[in-house]
Short mmCIF file of C-alpha atoms and ligand atoms in Angstrom, two decimals:
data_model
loop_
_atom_site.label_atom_id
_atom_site.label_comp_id
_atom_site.label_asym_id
_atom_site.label_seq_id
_atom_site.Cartn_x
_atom_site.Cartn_y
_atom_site.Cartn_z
CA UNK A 5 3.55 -13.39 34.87
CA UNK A 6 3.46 -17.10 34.60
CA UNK A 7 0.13 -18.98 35.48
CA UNK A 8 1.46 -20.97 38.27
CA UNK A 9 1.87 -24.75 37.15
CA UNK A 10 2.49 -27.90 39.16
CA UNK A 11 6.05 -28.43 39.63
CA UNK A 12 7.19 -25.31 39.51
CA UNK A 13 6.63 -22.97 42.25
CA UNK A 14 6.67 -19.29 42.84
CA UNK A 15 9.86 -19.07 44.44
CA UNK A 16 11.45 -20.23 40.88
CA UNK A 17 9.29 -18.19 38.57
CA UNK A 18 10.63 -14.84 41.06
CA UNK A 19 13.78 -15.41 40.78
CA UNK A 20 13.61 -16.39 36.52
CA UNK A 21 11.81 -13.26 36.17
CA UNK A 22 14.51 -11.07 38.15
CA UNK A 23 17.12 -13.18 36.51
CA UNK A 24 15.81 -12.41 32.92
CA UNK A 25 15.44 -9.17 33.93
CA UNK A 26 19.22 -8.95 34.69
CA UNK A 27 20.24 -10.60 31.56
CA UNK A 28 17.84 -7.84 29.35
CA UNK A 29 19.67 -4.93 31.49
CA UNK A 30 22.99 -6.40 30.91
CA UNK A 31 22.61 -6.42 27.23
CA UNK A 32 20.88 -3.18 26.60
CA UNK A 33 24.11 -1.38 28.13
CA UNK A 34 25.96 0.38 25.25
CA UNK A 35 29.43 -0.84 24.32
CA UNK A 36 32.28 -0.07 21.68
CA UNK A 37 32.20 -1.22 18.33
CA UNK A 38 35.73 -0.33 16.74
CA UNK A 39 34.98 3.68 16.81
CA UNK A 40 30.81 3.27 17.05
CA UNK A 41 29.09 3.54 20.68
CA UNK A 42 26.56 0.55 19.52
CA UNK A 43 23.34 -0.17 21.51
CA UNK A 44 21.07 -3.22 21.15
CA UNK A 45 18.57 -5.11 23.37
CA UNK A 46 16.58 -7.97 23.25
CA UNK A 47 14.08 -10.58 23.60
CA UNK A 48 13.57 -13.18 25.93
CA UNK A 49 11.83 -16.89 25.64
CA UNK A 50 11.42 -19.15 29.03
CA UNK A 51 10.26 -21.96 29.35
CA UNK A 52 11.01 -24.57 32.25
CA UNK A 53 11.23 -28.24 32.82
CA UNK A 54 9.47 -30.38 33.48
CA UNK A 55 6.30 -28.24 32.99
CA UNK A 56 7.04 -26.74 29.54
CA UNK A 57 8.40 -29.67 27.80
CA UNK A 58 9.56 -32.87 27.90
CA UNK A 59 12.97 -32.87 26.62
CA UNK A 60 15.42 -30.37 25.21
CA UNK A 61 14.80 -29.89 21.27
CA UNK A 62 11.17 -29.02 22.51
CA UNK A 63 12.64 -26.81 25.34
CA UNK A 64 14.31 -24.76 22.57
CA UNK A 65 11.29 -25.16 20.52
CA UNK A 66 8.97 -23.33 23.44
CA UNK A 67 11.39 -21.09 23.84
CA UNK A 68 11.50 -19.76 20.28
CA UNK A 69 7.69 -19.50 20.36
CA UNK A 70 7.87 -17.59 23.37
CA UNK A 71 11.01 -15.00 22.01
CA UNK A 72 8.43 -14.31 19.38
CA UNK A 73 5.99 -13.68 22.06
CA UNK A 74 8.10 -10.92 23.71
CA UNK A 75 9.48 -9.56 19.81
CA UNK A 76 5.51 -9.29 19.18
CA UNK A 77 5.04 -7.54 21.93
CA UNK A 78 7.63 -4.69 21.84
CA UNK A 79 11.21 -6.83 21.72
CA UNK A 80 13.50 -6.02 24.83
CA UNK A 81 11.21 -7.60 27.29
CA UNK A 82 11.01 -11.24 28.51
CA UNK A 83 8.08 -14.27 27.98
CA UNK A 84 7.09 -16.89 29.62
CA UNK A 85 5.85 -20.26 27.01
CA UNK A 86 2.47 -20.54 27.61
CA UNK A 87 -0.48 -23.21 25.99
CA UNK A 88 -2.05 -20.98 24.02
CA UNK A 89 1.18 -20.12 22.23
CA UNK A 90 1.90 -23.35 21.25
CA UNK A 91 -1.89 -23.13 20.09
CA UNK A 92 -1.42 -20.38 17.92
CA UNK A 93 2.38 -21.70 16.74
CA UNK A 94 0.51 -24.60 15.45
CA UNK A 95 -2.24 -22.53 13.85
CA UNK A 96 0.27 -20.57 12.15
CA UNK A 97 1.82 -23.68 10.68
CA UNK A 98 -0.64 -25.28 9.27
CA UNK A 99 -1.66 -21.87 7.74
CA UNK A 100 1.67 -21.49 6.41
CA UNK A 101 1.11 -24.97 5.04
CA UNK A 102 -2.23 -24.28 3.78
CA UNK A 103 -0.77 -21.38 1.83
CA UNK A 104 1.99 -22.64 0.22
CA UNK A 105 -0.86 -24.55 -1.87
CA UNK A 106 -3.46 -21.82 -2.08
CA UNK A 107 -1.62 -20.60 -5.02
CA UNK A 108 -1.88 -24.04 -6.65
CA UNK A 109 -5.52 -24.45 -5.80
CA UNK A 110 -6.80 -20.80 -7.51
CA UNK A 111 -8.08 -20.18 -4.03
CA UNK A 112 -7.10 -16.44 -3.84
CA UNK A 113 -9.15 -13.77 -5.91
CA UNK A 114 -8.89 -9.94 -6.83
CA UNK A 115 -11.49 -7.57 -5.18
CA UNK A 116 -11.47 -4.05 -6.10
CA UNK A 117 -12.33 -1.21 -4.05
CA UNK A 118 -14.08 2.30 -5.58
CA UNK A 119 -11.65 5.31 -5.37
CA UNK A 120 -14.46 8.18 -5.31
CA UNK A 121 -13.30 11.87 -6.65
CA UNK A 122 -14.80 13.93 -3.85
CA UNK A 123 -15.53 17.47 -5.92
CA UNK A 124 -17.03 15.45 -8.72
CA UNK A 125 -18.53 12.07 -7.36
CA UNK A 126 -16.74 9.98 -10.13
CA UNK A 127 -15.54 6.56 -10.05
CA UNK A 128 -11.99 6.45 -11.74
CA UNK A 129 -9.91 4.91 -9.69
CA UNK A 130 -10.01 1.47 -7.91
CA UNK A 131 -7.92 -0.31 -5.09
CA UNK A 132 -6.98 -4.20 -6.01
CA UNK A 133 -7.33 -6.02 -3.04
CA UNK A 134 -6.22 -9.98 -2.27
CA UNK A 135 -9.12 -12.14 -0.97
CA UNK A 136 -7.70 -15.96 -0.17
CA UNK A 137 -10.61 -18.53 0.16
CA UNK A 138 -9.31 -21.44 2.18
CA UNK A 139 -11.33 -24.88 1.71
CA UNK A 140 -12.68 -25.41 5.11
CA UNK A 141 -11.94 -21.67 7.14
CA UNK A 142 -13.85 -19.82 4.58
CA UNK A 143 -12.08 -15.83 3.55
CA UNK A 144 -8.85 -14.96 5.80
CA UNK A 145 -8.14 -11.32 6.27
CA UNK A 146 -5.57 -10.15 4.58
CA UNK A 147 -4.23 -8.86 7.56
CA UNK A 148 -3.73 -12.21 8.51
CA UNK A 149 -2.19 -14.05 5.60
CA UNK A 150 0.00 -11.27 4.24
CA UNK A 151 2.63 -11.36 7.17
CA UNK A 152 2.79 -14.87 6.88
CA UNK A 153 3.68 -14.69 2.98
CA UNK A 154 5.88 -12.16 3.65
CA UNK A 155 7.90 -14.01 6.30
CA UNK A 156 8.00 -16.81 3.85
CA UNK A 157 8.64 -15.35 0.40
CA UNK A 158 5.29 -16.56 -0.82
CA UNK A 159 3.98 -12.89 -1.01
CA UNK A 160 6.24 -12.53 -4.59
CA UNK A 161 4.36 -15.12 -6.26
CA UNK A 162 0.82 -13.82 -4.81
CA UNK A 163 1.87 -10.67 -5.09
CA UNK A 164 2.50 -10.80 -8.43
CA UNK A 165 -0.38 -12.17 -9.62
CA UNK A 166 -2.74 -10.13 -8.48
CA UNK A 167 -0.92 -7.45 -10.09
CA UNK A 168 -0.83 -9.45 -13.51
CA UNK A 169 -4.97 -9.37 -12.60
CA UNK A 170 -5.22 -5.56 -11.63
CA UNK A 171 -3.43 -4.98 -14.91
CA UNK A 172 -5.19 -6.82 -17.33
CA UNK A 173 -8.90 -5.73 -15.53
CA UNK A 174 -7.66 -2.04 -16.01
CA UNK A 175 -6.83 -2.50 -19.69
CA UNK A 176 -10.37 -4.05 -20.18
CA UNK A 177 -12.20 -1.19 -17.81
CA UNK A 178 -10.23 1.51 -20.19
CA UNK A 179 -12.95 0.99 -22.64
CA UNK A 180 -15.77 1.95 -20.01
CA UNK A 181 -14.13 4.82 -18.14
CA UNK A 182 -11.97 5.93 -20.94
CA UNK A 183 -8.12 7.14 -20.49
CA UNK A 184 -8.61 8.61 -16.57
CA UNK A 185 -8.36 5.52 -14.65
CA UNK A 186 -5.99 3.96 -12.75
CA UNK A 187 -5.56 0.85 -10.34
CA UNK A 188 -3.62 0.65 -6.79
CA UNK A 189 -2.18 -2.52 -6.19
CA UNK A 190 0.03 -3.19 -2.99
CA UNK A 191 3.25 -3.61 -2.84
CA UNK A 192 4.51 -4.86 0.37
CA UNK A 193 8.35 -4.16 1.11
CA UNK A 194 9.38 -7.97 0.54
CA UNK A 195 8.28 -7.55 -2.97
CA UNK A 196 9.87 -4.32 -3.43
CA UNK A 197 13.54 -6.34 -2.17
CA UNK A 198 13.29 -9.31 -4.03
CA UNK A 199 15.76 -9.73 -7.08
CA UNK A 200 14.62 -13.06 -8.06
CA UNK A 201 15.49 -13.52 -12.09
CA UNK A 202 12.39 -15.28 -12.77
CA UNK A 203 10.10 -12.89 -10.99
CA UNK A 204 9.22 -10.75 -13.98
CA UNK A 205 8.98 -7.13 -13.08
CA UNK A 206 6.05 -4.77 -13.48
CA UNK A 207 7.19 -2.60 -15.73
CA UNK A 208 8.57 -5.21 -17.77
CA UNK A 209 4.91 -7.21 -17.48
CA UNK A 210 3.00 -4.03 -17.94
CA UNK A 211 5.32 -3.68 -21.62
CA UNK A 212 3.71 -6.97 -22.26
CA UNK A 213 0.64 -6.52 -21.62
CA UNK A 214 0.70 -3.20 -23.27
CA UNK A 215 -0.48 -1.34 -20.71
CA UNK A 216 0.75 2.41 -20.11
CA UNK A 217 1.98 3.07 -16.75
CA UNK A 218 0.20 5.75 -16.04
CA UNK A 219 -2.91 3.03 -15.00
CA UNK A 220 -1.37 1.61 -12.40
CA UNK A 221 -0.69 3.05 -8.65
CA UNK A 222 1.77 1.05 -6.59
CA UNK A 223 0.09 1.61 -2.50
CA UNK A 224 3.97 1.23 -0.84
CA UNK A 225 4.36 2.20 3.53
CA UNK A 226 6.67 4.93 4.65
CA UNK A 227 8.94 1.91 6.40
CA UNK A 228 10.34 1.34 2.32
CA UNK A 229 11.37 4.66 1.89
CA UNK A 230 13.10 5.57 5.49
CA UNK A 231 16.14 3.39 5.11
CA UNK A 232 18.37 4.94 2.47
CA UNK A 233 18.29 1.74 0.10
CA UNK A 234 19.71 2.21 -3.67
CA UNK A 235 17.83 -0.71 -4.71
CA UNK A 236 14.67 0.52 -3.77
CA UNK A 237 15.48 3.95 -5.21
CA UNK A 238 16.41 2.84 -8.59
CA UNK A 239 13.08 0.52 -8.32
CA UNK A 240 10.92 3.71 -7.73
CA UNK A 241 13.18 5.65 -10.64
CA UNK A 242 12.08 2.57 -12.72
CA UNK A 243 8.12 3.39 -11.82
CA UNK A 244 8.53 6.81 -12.37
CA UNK A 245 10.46 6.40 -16.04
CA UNK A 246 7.34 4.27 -16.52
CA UNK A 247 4.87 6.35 -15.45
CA UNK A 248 3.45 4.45 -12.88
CA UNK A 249 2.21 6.55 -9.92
CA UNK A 250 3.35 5.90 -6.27
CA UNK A 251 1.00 6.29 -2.82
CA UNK A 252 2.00 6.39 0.38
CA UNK A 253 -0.42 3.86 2.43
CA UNK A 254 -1.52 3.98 5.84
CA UNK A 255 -0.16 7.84 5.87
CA UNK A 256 0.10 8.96 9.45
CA UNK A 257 0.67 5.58 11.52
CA UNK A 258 4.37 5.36 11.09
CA UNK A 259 7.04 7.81 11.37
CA UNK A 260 5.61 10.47 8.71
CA UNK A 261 8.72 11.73 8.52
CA UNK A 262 7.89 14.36 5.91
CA UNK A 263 11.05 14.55 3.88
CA UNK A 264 10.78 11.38 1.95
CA UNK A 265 7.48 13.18 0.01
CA UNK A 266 9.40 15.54 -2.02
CA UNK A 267 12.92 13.16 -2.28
CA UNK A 268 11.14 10.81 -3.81
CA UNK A 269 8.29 10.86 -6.68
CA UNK A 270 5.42 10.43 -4.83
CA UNK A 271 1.96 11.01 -6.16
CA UNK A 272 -0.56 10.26 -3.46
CA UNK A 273 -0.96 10.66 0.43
CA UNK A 274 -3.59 7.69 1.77
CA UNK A 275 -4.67 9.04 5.42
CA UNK A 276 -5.19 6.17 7.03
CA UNK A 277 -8.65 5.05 8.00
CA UNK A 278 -7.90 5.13 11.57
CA UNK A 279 -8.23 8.83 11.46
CA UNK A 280 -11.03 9.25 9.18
CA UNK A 281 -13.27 7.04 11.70
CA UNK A 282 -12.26 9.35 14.36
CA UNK A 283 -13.13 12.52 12.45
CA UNK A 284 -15.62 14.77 13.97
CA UNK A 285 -16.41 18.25 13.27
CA UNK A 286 -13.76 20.83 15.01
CA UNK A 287 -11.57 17.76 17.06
CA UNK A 288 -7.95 17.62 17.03
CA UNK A 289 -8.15 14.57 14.51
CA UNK A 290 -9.77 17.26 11.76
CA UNK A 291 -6.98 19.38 12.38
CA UNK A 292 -4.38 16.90 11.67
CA UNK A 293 -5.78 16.04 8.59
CA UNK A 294 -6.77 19.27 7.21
CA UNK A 295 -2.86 19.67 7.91
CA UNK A 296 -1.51 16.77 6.44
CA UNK A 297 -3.86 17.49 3.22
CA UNK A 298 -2.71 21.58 3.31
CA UNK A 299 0.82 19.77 3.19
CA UNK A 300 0.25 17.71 0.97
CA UNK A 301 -1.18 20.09 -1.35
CA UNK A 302 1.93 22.38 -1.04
CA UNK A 303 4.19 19.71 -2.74
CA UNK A 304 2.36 18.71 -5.15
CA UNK A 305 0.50 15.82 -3.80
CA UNK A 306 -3.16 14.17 -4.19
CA UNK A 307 -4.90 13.03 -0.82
CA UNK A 308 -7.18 9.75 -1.08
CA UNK A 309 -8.91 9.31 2.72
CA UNK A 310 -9.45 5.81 3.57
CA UNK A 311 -11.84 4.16 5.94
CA UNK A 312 -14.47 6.37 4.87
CA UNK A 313 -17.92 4.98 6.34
CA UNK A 314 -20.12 8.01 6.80
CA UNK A 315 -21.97 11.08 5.10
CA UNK A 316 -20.60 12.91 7.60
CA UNK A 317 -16.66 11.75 7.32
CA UNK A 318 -17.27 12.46 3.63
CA UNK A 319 -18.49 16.20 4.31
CA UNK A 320 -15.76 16.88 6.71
CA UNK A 321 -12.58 15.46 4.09
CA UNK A 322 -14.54 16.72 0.80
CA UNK A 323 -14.89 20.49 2.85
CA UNK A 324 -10.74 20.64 3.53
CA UNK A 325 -10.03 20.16 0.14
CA UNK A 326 -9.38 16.19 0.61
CA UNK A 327 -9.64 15.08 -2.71
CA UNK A 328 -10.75 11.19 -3.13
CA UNK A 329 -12.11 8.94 -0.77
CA UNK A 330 -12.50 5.21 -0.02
CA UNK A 331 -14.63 3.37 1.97
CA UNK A 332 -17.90 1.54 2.84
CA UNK A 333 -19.92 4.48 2.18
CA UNK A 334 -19.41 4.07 -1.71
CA UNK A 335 -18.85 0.15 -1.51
CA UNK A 336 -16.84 -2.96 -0.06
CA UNK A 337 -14.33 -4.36 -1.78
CA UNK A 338 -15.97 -6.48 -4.39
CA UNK A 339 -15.39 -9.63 -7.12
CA UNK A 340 -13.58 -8.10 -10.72
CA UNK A 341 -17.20 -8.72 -12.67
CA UNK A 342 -19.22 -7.15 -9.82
CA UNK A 343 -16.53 -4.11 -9.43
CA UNK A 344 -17.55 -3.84 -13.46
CA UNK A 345 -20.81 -3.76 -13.31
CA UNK A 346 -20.85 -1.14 -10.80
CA UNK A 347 -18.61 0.72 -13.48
CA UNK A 348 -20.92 0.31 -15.91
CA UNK A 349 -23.76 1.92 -14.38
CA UNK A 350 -22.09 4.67 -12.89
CA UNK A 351 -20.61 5.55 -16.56
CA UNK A 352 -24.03 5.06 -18.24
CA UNK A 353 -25.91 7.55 -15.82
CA UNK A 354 -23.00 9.76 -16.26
CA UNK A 355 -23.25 9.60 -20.01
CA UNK A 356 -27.03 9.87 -19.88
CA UNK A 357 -27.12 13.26 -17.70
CA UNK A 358 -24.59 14.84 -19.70
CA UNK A 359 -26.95 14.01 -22.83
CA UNK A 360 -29.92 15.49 -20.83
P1 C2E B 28 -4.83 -1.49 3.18
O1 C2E B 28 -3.94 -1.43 2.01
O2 C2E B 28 -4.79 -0.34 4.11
O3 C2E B 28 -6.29 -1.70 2.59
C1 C2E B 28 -7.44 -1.06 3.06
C2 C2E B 28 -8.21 -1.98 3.97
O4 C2E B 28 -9.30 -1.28 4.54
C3 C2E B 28 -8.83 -3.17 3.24
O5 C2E B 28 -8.80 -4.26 4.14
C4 C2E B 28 -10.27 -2.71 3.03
O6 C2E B 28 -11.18 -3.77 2.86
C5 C2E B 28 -10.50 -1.96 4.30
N1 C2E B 28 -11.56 -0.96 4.19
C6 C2E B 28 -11.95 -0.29 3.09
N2 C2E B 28 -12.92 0.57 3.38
C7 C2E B 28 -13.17 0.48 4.70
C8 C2E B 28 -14.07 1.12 5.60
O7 C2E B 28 -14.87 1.99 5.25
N3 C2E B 28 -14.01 0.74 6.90
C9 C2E B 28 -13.14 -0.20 7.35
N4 C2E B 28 -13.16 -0.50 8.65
N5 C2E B 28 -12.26 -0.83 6.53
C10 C2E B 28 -12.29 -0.50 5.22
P2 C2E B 28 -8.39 -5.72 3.66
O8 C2E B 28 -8.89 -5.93 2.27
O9 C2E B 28 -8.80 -6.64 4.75
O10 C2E B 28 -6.82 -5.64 3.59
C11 C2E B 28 -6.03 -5.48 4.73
C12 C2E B 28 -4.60 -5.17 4.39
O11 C2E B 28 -3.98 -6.30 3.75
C13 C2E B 28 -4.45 -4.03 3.39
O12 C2E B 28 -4.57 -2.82 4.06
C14 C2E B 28 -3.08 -4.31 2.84
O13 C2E B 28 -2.10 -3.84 3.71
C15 C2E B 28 -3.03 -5.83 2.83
N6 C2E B 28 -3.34 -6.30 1.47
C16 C2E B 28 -4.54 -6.55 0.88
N7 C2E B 28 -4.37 -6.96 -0.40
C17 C2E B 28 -3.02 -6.96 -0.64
C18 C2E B 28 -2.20 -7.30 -1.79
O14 C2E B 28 -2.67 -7.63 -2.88
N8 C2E B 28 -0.84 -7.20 -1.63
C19 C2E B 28 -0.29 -6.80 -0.45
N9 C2E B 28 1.05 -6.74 -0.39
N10 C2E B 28 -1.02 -6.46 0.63
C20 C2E B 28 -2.38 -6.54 0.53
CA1 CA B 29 -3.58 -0.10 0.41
CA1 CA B 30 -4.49 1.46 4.89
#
């Protein structure tokens, strides 16, 4: 509910709220499209004058923001503008300003992540991840910023550089782990859609760079694959003529609808972290994941567990089979040179016992 304001009382805000109410009701009833029963709902923005706003473009303007409000939180409900949305509108903005030049600036850099074998301790794999350094509010999550460059197209441009980095770090790291390594970079859906004619491709960028395919994992979410797209299905035939290997990130948050694993070529399952930090020995979440691993297993698929923090969490995955892990146990994600170093040693002590 609204936090009352001056000039309008609670007599008005009852009867908005039953009104918008109403409206939402109305429109979720089902009606006939041509032959198609269609159903839809939606989202509501209020805001009232005088409090809200002074005049009517910044009405609509406080209305928007608080739409988005009620679409955040679940669509087919109703909002009420409030202060602190306008706070965070503005926020947003000049983040989405801020970004728009970050590219210009060289103020985002390439992490990687360790991808540990579980039966064998190795290091061979690696997850690129996007760290933006903004001038005056220090790193932003990724969490943050990605949405934002999604909704405005700016993810392409990000997105592919960091892949031109995560290619052209794995073709130097080839010399210190030899041919068994391969880099995950994401690919967020917007990327996946985009048919721009100057954004090069990444098979066509890996043929440059003369990198095989085989190096590179592409980290896509279940949401790309659910909608029967042709675009994105000849994208992934591309991959897979190219030998670059798929994973499905953040395994077990959406709709894990299981079907899509064998349709498509898929090579990895990444259980998301959110159920490796609530592993413990015999609860329910070790039994879903020693199930999706058993499944995963029976089609042909590798499981990477993310999130992992602890000894025990390690134990647990490494004992049902699970077989890679990532996560602050082995290391944070961390600068290209440090990320080689760290390669570097582990390959030397490798080398050194097997000489032993
Ligand atoms: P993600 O793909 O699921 O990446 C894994 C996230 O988990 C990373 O967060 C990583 O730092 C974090 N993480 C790794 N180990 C642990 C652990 O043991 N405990 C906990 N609590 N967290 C751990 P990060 O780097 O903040 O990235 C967040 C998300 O942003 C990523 O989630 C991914 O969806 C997106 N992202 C990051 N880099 C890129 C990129 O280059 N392109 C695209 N499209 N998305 C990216
Ligand atoms: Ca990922
Ligand atoms: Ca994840």
């Amino acid at each position: 509910a609204r936090p009352q304001g001056d000039l309008c009382n609670n007599a008005d805000v009852t009867h908005l709220t039953e009104l918008a109410q109403k409206v939402l009701d109305q429109l979720a009833c089902p009606y006939a499209l041509g032959d198609e029963q269609v159903y839809s709902t939606a989202s509501l923005g209020i805001s009232i004058y005088p409090d809200d706003a002074g005049d009517a473009i910044e009405m609509l303007r406080h209305s928007d923001q608080a739409m988005y409000a009620a679409k955040n939180e679940g669509r087919h409900c109703f909002r009420f503008f409030t202060a602190s949305m306008q706070e965070s509108a503005l926020q947003r903005m000049q983040l989405v300003r801020d970004l728009r030049q970050a590219m210009a600036l060289n103020q985002f850099k390439d992490y990687y992540q360790p991808i540990v074998e579980l039966a064998t301790g190795r290091i061979h794999k690696a997850e690129a991840l996007l760290r933006w350094r903004h001038p005056t509010r220090g790193f932003i999550s990724p969490a943050v910023f990605i949405p934002i460059a999604e909704d405005i197209g700016a993810i392409v441009e990000i997105g592919g550089w960091i892949f031109l980095r995560a290619a052209q770090n794995a073709k130097k790291w080839l010399s210190i782990v030899g041919d068994d390594l391969a880099i995950s970079i994401n690919k967020s859906p917007v990327q996946f859609r985009d048919r721009s004619p100057e954004h090069l491709d990444w098979v066509r960028l890996l043929e440059t760079l003369e990198l095989p395919g085989k190096h590179i994992v592409a980290e896509i979410t279940e949401g790309l694959l659910l909608r029967q797209e042709p675009f994105i299905e000849e994208k992934l035939l591309a991959f897979r003529d190219a030998g670059i290997q798929v994973a499905i990130d953040d395994f077990g948050t959406g709709y894990s609808s299981l079907s899509y694993l064998t349709k498509f070529d898929i090579d990895y399952l990444k259980i998301d972290k959110s159920f490796t930090s609530n592993l413990a020995p015999g609860n329910e979440t070790q039994a879903l994941c020693e199930a999706i691993i058993m499944m995963a297993h029976k089609v042909g698929l590798k499981v990477i567990a993310e999130g992992v923090e602890t000894e025990q969490q390690r134990d647990l995955l490494k004992e049902m089979g699970c077989d890679y892990a990532q996560g602050y146990l082995y290391s944070r994600p961390i600068p290209a040179h440090e990320f080689q170093a760290m390669l570097e040693a582990h390959y030397r002590s490798l080398n050194s016992a097997v000489q032993e």
